CSV table of C-alpha atoms in Angstrom, one decimal:
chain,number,residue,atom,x,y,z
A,1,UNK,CA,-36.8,-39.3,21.6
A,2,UNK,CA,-38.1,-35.7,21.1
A,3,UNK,CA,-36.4,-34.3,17.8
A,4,UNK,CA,-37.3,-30.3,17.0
A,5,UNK,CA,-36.6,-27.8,14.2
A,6,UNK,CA,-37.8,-24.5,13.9
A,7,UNK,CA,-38.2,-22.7,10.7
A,8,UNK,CA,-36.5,-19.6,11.3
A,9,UNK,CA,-38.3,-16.4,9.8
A,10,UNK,CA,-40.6,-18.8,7.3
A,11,UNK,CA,-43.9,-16.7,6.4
A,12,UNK,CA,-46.9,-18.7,6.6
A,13,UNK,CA,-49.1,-18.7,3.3
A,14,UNK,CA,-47.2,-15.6,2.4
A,15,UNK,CA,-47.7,-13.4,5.7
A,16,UNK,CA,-45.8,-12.0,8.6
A,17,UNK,CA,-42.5,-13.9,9.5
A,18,UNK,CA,-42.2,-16.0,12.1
A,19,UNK,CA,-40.4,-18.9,14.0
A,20,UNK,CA,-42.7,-22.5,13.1
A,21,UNK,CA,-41.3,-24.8,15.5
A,22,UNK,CA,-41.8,-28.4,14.5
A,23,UNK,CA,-41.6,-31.1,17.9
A,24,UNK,CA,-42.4,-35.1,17.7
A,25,UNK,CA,-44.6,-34.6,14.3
A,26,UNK,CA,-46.6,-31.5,15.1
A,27,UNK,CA,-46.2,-27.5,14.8
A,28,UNK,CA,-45.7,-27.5,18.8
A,29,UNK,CA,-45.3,-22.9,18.6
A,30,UNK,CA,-45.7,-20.5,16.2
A,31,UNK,CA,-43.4,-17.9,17.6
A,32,UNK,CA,-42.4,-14.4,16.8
A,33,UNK,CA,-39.5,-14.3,14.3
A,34,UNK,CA,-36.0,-14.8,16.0
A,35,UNK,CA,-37.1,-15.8,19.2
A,36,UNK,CA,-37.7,-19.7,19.5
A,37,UNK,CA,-34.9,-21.3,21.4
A,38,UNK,CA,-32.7,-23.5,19.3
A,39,UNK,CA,-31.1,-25.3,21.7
A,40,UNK,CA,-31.1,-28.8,20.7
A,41,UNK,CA,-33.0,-28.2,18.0
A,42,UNK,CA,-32.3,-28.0,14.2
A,43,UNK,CA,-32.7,-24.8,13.0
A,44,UNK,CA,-33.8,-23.9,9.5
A,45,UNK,CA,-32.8,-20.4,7.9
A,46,UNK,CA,-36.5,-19.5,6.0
A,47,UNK,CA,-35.5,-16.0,5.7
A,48,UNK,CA,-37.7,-14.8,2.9
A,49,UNK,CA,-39.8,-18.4,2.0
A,50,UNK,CA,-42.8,-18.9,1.7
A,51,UNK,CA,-44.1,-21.8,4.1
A,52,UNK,CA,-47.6,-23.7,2.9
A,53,UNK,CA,-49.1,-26.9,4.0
A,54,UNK,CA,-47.7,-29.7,2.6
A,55,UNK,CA,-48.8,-30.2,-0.8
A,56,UNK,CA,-51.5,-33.0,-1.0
A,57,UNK,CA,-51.9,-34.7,-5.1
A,58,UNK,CA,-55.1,-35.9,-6.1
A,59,UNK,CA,-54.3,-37.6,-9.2
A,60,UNK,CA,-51.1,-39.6,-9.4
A,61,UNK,CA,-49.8,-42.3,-12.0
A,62,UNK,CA,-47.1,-44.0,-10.1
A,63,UNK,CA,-47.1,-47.1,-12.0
A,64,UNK,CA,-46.0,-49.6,-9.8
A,65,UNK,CA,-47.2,-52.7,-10.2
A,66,UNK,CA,-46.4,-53.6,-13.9
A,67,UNK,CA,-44.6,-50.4,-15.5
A,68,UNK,CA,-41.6,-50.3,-12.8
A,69,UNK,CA,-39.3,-49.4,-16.1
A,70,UNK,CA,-41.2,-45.9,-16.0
A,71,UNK,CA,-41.8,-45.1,-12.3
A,72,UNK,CA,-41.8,-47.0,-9.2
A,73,UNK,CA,-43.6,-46.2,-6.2
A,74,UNK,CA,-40.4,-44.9,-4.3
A,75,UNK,CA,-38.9,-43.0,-7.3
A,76,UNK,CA,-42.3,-41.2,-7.9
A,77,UNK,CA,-43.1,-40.4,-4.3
A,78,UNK,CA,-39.4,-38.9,-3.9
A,79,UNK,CA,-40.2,-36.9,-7.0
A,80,UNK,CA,-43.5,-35.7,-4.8
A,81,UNK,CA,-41.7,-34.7,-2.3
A,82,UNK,CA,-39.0,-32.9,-3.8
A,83,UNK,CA,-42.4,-30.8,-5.4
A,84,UNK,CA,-43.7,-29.9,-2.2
A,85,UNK,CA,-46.0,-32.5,-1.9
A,86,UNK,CA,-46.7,-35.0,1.4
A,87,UNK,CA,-49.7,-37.1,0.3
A,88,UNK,CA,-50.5,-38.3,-3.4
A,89,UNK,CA,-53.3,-40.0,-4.8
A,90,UNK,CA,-51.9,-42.9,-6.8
A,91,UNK,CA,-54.2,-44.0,-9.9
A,92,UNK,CA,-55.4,-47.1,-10.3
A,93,UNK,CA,-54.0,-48.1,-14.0
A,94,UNK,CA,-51.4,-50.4,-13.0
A,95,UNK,CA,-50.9,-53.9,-14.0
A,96,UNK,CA,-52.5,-55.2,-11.9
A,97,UNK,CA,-55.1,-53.0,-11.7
A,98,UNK,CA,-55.7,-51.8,-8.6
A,99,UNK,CA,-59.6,-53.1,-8.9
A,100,UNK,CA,-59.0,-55.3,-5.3
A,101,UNK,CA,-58.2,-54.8,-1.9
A,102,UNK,CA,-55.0,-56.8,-2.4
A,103,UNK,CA,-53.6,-54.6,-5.1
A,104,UNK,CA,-54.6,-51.3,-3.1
A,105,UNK,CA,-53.0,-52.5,0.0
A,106,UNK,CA,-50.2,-53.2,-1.8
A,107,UNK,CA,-49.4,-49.9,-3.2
A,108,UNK,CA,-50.6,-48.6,0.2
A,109,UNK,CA,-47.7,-50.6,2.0
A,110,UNK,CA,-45.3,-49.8,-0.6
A,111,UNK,CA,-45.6,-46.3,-0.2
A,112,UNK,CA,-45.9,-46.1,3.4
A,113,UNK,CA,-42.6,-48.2,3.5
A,114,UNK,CA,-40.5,-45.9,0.8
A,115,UNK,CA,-41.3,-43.1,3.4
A,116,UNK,CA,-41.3,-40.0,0.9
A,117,UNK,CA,-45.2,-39.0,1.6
A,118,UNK,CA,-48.2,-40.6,2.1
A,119,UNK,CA,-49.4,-42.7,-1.0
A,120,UNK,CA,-53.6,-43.0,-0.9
A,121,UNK,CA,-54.3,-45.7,-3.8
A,122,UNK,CA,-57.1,-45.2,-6.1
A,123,UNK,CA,-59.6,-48.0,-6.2
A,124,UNK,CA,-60.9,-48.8,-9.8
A,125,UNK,CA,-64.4,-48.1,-10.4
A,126,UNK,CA,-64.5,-51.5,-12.6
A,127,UNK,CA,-63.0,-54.4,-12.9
A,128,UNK,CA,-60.0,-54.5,-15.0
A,129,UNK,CA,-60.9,-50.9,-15.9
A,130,UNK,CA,-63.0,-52.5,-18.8
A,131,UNK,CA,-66.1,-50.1,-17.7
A,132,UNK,CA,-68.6,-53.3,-17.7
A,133,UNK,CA,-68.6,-54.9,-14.3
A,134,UNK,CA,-68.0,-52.9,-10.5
A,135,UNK,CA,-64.8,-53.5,-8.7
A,136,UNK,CA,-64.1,-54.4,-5.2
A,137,UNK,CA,-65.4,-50.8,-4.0
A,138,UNK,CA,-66.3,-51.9,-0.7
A,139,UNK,CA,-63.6,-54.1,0.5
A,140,UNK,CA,-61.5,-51.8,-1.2
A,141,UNK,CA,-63.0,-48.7,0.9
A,142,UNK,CA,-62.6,-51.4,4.0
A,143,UNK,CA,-59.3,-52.4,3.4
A,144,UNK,CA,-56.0,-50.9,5.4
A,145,UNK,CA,-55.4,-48.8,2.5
A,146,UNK,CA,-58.9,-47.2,3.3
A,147,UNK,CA,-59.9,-46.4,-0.2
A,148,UNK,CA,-62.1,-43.0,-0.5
A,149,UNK,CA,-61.4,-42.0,-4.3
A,150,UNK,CA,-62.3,-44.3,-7.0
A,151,UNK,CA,-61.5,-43.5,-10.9
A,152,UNK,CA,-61.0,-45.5,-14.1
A,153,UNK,CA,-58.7,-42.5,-15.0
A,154,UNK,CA,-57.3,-43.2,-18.6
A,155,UNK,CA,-60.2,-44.7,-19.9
A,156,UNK,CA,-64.2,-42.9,-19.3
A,157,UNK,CA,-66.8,-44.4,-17.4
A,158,UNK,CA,-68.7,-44.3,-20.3
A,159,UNK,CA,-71.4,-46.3,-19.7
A,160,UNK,CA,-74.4,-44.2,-17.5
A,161,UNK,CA,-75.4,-47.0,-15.6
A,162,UNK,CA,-72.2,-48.7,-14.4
A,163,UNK,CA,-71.7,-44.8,-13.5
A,164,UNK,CA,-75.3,-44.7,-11.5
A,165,UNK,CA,-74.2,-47.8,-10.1
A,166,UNK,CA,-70.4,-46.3,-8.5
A,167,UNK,CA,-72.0,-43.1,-7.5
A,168,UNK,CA,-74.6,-45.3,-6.0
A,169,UNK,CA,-72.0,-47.9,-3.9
A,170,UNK,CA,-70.0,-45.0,-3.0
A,171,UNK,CA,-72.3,-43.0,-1.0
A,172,UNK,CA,-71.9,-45.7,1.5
A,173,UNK,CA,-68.5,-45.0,2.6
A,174,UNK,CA,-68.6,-40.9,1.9
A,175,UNK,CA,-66.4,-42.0,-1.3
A,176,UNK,CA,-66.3,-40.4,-4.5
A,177,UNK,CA,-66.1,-41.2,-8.3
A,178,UNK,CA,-63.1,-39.4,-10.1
A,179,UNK,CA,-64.2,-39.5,-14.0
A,180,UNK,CA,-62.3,-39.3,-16.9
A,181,UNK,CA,-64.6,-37.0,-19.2
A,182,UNK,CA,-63.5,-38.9,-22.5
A,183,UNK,CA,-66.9,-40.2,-24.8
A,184,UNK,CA,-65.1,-42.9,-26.6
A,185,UNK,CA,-66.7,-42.6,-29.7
A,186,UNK,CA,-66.0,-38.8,-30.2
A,187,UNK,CA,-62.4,-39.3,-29.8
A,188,UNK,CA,-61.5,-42.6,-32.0
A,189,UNK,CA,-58.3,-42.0,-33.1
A,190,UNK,CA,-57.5,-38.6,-31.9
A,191,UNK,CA,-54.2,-37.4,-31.0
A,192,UNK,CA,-54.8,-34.0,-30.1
A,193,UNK,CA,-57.2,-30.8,-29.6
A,194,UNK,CA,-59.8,-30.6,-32.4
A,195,UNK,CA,-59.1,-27.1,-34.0
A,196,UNK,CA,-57.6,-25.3,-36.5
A,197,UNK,CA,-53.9,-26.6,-35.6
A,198,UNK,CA,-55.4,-30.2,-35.8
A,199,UNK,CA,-56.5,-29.0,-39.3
A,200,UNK,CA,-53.3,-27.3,-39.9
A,201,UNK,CA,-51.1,-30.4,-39.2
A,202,UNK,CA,-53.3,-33.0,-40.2
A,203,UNK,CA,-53.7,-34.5,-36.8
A,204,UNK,CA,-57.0,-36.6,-36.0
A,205,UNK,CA,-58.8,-34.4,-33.6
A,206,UNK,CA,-60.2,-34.2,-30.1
A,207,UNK,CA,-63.2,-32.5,-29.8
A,208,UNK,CA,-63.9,-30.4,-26.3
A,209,UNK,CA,-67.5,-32.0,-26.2
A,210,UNK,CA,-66.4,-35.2,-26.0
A,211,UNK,CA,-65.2,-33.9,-22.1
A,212,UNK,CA,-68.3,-31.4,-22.0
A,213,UNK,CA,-70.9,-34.2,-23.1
A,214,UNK,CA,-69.4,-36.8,-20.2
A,215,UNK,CA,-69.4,-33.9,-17.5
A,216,UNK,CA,-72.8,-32.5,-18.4
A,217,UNK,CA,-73.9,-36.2,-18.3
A,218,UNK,CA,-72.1,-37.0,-14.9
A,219,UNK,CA,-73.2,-34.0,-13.0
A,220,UNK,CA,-77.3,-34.8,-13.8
A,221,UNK,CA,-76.4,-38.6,-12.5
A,222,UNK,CA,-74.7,-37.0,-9.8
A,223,UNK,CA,-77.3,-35.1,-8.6
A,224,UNK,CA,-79.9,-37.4,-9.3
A,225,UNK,CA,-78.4,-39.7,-6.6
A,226,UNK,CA,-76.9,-37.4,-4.4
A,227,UNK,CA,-73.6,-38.5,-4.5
A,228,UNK,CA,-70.2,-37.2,-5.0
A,229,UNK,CA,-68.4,-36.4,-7.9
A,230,UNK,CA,-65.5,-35.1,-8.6
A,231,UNK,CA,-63.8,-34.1,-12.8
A,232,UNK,CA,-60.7,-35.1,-13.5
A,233,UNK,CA,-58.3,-32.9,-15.8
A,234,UNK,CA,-60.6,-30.1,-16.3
A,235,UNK,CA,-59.6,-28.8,-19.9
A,236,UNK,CA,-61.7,-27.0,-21.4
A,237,UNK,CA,-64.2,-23.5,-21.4
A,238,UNK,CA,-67.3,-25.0,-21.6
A,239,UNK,CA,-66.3,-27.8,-19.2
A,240,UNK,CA,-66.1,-25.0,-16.7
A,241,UNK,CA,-69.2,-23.4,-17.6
A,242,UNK,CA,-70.8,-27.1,-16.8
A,243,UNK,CA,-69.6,-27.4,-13.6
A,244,UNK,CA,-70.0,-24.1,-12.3
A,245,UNK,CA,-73.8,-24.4,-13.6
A,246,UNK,CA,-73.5,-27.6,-11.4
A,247,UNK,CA,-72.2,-26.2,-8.4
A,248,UNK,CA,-75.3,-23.7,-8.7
A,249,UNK,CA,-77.6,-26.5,-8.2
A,250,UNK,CA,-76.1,-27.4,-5.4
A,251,UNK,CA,-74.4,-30.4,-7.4
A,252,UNK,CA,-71.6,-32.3,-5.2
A,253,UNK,CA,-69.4,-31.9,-7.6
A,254,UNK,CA,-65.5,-30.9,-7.5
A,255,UNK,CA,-63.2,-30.3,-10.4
A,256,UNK,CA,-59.4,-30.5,-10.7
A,257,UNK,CA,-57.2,-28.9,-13.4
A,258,UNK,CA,-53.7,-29.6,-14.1
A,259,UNK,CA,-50.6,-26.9,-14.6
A,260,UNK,CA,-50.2,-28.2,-18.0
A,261,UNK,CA,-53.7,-27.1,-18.9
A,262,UNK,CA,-53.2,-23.9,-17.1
A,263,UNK,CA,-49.8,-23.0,-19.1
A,264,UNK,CA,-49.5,-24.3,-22.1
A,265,UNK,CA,-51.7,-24.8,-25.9
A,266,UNK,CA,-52.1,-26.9,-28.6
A,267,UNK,CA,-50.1,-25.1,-31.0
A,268,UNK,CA,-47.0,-26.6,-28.6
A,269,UNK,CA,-47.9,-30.0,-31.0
A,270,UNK,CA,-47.0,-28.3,-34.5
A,271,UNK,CA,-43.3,-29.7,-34.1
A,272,UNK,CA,-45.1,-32.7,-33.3
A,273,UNK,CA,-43.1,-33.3,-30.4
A,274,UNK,CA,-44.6,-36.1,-28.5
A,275,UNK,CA,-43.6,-34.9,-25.4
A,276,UNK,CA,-46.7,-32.6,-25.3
A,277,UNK,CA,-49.2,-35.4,-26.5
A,278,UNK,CA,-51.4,-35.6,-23.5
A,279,UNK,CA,-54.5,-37.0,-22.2
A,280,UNK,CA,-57.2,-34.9,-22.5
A,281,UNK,CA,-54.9,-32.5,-25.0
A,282,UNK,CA,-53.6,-29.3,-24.5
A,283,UNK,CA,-56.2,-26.7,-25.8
A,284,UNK,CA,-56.7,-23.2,-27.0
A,285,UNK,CA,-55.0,-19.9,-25.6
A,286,UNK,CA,-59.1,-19.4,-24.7
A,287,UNK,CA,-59.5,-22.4,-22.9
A,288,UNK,CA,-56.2,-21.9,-20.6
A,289,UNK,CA,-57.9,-18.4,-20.0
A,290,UNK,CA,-61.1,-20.0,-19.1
A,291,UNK,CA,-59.3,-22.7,-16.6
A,292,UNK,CA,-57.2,-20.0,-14.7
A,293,UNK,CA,-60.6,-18.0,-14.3
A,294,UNK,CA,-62.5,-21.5,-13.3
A,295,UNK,CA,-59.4,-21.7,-10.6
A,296,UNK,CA,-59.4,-18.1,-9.6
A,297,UNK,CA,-63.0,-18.1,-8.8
A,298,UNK,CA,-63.6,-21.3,-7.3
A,299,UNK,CA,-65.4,-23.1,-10.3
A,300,UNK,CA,-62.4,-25.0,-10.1
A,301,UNK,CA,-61.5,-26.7,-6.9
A,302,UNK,CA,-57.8,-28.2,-6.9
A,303,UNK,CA,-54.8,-28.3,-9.3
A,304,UNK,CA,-53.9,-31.6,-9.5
A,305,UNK,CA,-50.4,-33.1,-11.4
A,306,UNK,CA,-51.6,-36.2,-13.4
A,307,UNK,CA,-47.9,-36.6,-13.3
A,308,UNK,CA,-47.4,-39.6,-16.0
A,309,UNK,CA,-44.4,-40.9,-16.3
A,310,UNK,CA,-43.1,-42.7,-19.7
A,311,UNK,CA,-40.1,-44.3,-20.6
A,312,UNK,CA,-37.8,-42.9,-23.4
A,313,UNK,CA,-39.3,-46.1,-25.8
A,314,UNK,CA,-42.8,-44.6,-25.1
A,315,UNK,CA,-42.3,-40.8,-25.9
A,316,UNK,CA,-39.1,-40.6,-28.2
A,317,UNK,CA,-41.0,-41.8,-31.3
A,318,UNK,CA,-43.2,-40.6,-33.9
A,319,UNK,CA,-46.7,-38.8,-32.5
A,320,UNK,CA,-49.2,-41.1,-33.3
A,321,UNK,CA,-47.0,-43.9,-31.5
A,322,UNK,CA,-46.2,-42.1,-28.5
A,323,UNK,CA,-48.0,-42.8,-25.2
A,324,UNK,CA,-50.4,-40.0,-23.7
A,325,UNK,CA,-48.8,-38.2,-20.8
A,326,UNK,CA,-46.2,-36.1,-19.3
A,327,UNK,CA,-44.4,-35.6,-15.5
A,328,UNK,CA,-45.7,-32.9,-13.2
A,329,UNK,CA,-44.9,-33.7,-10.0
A,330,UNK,CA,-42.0,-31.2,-9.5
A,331,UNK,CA,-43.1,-28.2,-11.5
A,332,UNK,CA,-46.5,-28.1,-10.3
A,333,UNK,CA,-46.3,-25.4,-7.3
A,334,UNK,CA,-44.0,-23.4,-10.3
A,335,UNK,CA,-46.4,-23.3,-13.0
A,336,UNK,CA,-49.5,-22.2,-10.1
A,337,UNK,CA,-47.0,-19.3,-9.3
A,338,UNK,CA,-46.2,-18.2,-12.5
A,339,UNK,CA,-49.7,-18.6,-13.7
A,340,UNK,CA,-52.0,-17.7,-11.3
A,341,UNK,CA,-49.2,-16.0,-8.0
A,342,UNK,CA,-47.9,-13.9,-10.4
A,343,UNK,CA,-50.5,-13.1,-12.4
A,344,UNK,CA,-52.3,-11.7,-9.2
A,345,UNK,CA,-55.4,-13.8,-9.9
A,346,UNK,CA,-54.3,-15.7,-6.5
A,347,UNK,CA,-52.3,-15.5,-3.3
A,348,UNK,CA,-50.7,-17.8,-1.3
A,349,UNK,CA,-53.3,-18.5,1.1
A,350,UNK,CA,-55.1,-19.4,-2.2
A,351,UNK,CA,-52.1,-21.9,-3.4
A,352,UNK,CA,-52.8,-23.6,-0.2
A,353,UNK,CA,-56.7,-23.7,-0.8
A,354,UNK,CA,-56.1,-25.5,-3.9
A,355,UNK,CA,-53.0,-27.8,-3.5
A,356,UNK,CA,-53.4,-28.8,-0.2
A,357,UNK,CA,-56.9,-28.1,1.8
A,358,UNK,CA,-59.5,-28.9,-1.2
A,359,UNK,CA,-57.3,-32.1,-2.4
A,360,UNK,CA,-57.3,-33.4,0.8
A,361,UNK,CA,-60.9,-32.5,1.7
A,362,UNK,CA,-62.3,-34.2,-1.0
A,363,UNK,CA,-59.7,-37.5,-0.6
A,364,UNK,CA,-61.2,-37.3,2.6
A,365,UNK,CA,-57.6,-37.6,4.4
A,366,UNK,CA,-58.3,-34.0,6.1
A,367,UNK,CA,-58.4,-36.0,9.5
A,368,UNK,CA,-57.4,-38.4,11.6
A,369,UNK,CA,-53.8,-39.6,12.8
A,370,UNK,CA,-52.3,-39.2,9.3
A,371,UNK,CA,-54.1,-35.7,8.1
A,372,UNK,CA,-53.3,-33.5,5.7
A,373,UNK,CA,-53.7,-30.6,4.4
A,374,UNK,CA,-54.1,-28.9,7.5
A,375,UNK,CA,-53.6,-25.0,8.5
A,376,UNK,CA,-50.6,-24.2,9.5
A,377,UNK,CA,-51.6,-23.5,13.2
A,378,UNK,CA,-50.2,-25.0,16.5
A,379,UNK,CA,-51.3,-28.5,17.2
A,380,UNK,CA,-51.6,-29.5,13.5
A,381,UNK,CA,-50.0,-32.0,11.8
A,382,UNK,CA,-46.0,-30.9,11.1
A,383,UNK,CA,-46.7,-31.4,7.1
A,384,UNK,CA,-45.0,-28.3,5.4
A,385,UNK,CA,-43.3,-27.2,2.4
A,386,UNK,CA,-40.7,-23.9,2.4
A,387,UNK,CA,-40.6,-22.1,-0.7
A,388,UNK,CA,-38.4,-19.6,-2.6
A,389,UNK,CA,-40.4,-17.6,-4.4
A,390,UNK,CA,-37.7,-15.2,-5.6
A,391,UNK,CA,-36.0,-17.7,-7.2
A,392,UNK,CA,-36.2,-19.1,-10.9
A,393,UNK,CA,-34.7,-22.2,-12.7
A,394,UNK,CA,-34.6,-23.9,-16.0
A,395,UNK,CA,-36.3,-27.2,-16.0
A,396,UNK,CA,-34.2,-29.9,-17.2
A,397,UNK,CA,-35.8,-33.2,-16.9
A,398,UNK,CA,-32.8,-35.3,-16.7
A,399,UNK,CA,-32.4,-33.9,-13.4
A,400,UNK,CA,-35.7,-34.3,-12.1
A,401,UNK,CA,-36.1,-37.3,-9.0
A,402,UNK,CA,-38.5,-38.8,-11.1
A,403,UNK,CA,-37.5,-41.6,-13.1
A,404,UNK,CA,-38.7,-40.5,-16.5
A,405,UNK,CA,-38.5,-37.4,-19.0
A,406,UNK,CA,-41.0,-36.0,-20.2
A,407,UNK,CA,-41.7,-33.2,-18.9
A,408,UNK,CA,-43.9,-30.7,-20.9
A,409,UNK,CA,-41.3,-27.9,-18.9
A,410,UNK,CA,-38.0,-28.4,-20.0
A,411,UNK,CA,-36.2,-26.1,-21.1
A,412,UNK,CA,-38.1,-23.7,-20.2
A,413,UNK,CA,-37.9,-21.1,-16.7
A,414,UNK,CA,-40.0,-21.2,-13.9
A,415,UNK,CA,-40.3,-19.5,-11.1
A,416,UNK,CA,-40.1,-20.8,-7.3
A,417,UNK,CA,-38.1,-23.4,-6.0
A,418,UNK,CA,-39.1,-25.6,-3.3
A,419,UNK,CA,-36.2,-25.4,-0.1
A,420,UNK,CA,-37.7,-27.9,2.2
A,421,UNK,CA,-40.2,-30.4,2.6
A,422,UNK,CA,-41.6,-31.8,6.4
A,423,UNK,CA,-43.5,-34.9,6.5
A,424,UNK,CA,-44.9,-35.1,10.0
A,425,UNK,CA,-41.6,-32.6,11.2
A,426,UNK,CA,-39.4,-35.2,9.4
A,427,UNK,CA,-37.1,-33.3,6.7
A,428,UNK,CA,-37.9,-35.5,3.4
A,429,UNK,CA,-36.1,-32.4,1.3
A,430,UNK,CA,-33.5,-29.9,2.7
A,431,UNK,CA,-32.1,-27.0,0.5
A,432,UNK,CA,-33.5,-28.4,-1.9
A,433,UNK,CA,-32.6,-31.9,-2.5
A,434,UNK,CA,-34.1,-35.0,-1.0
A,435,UNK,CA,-33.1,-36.3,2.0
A,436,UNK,CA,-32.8,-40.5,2.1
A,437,UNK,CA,-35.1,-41.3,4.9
A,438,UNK,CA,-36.5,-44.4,5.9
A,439,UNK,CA,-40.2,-44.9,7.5
C-alpha cells in the first residue's frame, strides 16, 4: 500500500522552502512550497524548520549485550532517533564483545527489529578487546551485519603491530580501523586533563600526547600500508595539527570530534562532578577552539556522539569511582548549532556534511538498498530530520528517551529542537516525541 507525507514549507539544509514529498520510502517530488497535493497524504506543517538528511552516528555505546541495566539496543536507538539520527554505529564493548560474527549479527538483528534507525555493529579489532590477538574481521565483514568499521574503542590499540596487522586485514573489504588514541602508560591512573586544574584539584592527570603520540603513530602505519584510518574522539590542538599534516600527505585518514569536546572544558571537573568525567577528558578553552577550527575547516571530518550511557550506581559516586562517559545522542545536532551554526563558522549544508554525508561515507553505508546519508534530492532514500532552529530548551536528562542520566547538558539551554524524524518516509518522531513503530 502506497503511504505519502509531504513536508509542507520544510527548507532543505537551510535554503528556499519547499514541499518534500515522501512516497513508499523515497523523496518521490520536491515541489514548490504549498503546492503538492495532499490528498491522501499526511501532511506535515514545516513552516520555518530546517530539514537535513537523517543524522548518521559513527560512534555509539549501546551496550546491549551485557549492560542492559544502562541501555538496551531499543532504548538507545529511540534516543537516536528522537536526536535526529537514522543510522548509528554501535561499539563493540559489550559483554560479549562483539569480536564474532555471532555477536555482530546479533546486535544487527536487534536493532533492525526495535525499528528506531539503522544499527551498524562495530567489529572488534581484537579478540576480547585485550589488544593481543585479531578478531573475526573477515567473517565479521562477511556476515549479514556487513561489518565495515572496526574499533577497540575504550581501550587503544596500543600495540603497532596488531595495528599493522588490522589496517592490513581491512583493506580487503574497503574497512577501516576506528582507534582509540589512548598510550596506556601515559595515562595510568588519570582521571582527567593534565593541566593546571588537574594541579589545582589534585586529580591524576591526562596528558594530550598520550592521544597526539597514538595518532602521530597511527597515521605513519596508515600510510605505510595504504589503508584507512579513521580518529576517534578527536580532543585535542595538536591532535588536529597531526592529522591535518596527515591529510597533506595524502594520508587516508578521517577524524571525528564529539559535541562534548566542542562545548565544554576541564575546569567543568573542579566540583568534581562525575558526570563530566569522560574518556578522552574534557580539555582547555584552547583546545575546544582548536576542534571547532579542525571542524570548520575540514581537518575534522564528522561530529560523532560517543553517547555512553551509565547507570546512576556508575556516575552518582565519588570521581575516581565513577565510570568514563556521558549521553549525547539527543543534544548532539544542539551543541553543533550553538557551537559552530551560531557561531557562523558553519551552515547547514555544512551540519549535513558532517552528521550525515562524511559519517556515512566513511561507514561505507552511503549506498545500496539501506543508504544513508544521502542529499536530499528526488529519488533518494526518505531518511530526514525537521528541525526548529528558533527554538531553545533546558536539558533535563530525566526526560531524555535514553535510559540513563548523565548528560554533560543538563541544566543547561540549547538551542534547536528536533520536530520530526523519517526513516525510509516512516515517521519514527512527530512534533517531537517518538512515535512507537514496529519494523
Amino acid at each position: 500500500m502506497s503511504t505519502t507525507t509531504i513536508l509542507r514549507g520544510a527548507r532543505p539544509t537551510g535554503g528556499d522552502p519547499v514541499d518534500l514529498v515522501l512516497r513508499d520510502g523515497v523523496i518521490a517530488e520536491i515541489l514548490d512550497e504549498g503546492t503538492a497535493s495532499h490528498e491522501g497524504a499526511a501532511v506535515v506543517d514545516a513552516t520555518g524548520l530546517v530539514a537535513l538528511p537523517g543524522l548518521v552516528d559513527l560512534h555509539t555505546h549501546l551496550r546491549e549485550p551485557g549492560r542492559e541495566d544502562a541501555e538496551t539496543i531499543a532504548s538507545g536507538t529511540r534516543a537516536a532517533a528522537a536526536g535526529g539520527f537514522t543510522a548509528v554505529h554501535a561499539m563493540a564493548n559489550t559483554t560479549p564483545v562483539a569480536d564474532t560474527a555471532g555477536v555482530v549479527e546479533q546486535v544487527w538483528r536487534i536493532g533492525r527489529d526495535a525499528g528506531w534507525v539503522d544499527v551498524h555493529p562495530v567489529g572488534a579489532v581484537s579478540v576480547g578487546l585485550d589488544g593481543t590477538q585479531l578478531a573475526e574481521l573477515g567473517a565479521m565483514a562477511d556476515s549479514a551485519a556487513r561489518v565495515r568499521v572496526f574499533s577497540d574503542d575504550g581501550k587503544c590499540v596500543h600495540d603497532p603491530i596488531l595495528m599493522r596487522r588490522a589496517l592490513e586485514y581491512v583493506k580487503a573489504f574497503d574497512g577501516v580501523v576506528a582507534q582509540h588514541a589512548q598510550e596506556p602508560r601515559l595515562t595510568e591512573g588519570a582521571q582527567m586533563n593534565e593541566g593546571v586544574v588537574s594541579a589545582e584539584i589534585g586529580l591524576t592527570g591526562w596528558p594530550a600526547v598520550a592521544e597526539e603520540a597514538i595518532i602521530a603513530r597511527d597515521v605513519l602505519l596508515a600510510e605505510h600500508v595504504g589503508s584507512r584510518l579513521h580518529v576517534c574522539h578527536l580532543s585535542t590542538a595538536g591532535s588536529v595539527d597531526l592529522v591535518r599534516w596527515a591529510k597533506k600527505r595524502g594520508v587516508d585518514v578521517t577524524a571525528e570530534v564529539t559535541p562534548h569536546h566542542l562545548l565544554l572544558t576541564d575546569d567543568l571537573a573542579r566540583d568534581y562532578d562525575p558526570t563530566f568525567k569522560v574518556n578522552p577528558p574534557l580539555r582547555t578553552a584552547e583546545d575546544v577552539e582548536a576542534v571547532r577550527a579542525g571542524l570548520a575547516d575540514g581537518t575534522i571530518d564528522i561530529v560523532a556522539t560517543d553517547h555512553a550511557p551509565h547507570t546512576r550506581e556508575d556516575k552518582d559516586c565519588e570521581w575516581a569511582a565513577a565510570a568514563f562517559g556521558m549521553t549525547g545522542l539527543e543534544t548532539a545536532l544542539s551543541v553543533v548549532q550553538a557551537t559552530m551554526v551560531d557561531t557562523g563558522r558553519m551552515n547547514w549544508a555544512d551540519v549535513a556534511r558532517v552528521l550525515s554525508a562524511a559519517p556515512a561515507r566513511i561507514g561505507r553505508i552511503d549506498s545500496g538498498d539501506r543508504a544513508q546519508g544521502r542529499p536530499l534530492a528526488v529519488g533518494e532514500p526518505a531518511n530526514v530530520v525537521l528541525v526548529d532552529p528558533a527554538a531553545t530548551r533546558v536539558v533535563d536528562g530525566a526526560e531524555q528517551a535514553t535510559a540513563s542520566t548523565n548528560t554533560p547538558f543538563r541544566g543547561r539551554e540549547l538551542p534547536g529542537r528536533v520536530v520530526a524524524t523519517f526513516l525510509r518516509g516512516r515517521a519514527t518522531v512527530l512534533d517531537g516525541s517518538p512515535v512507537e513503530v514496529t519494523a
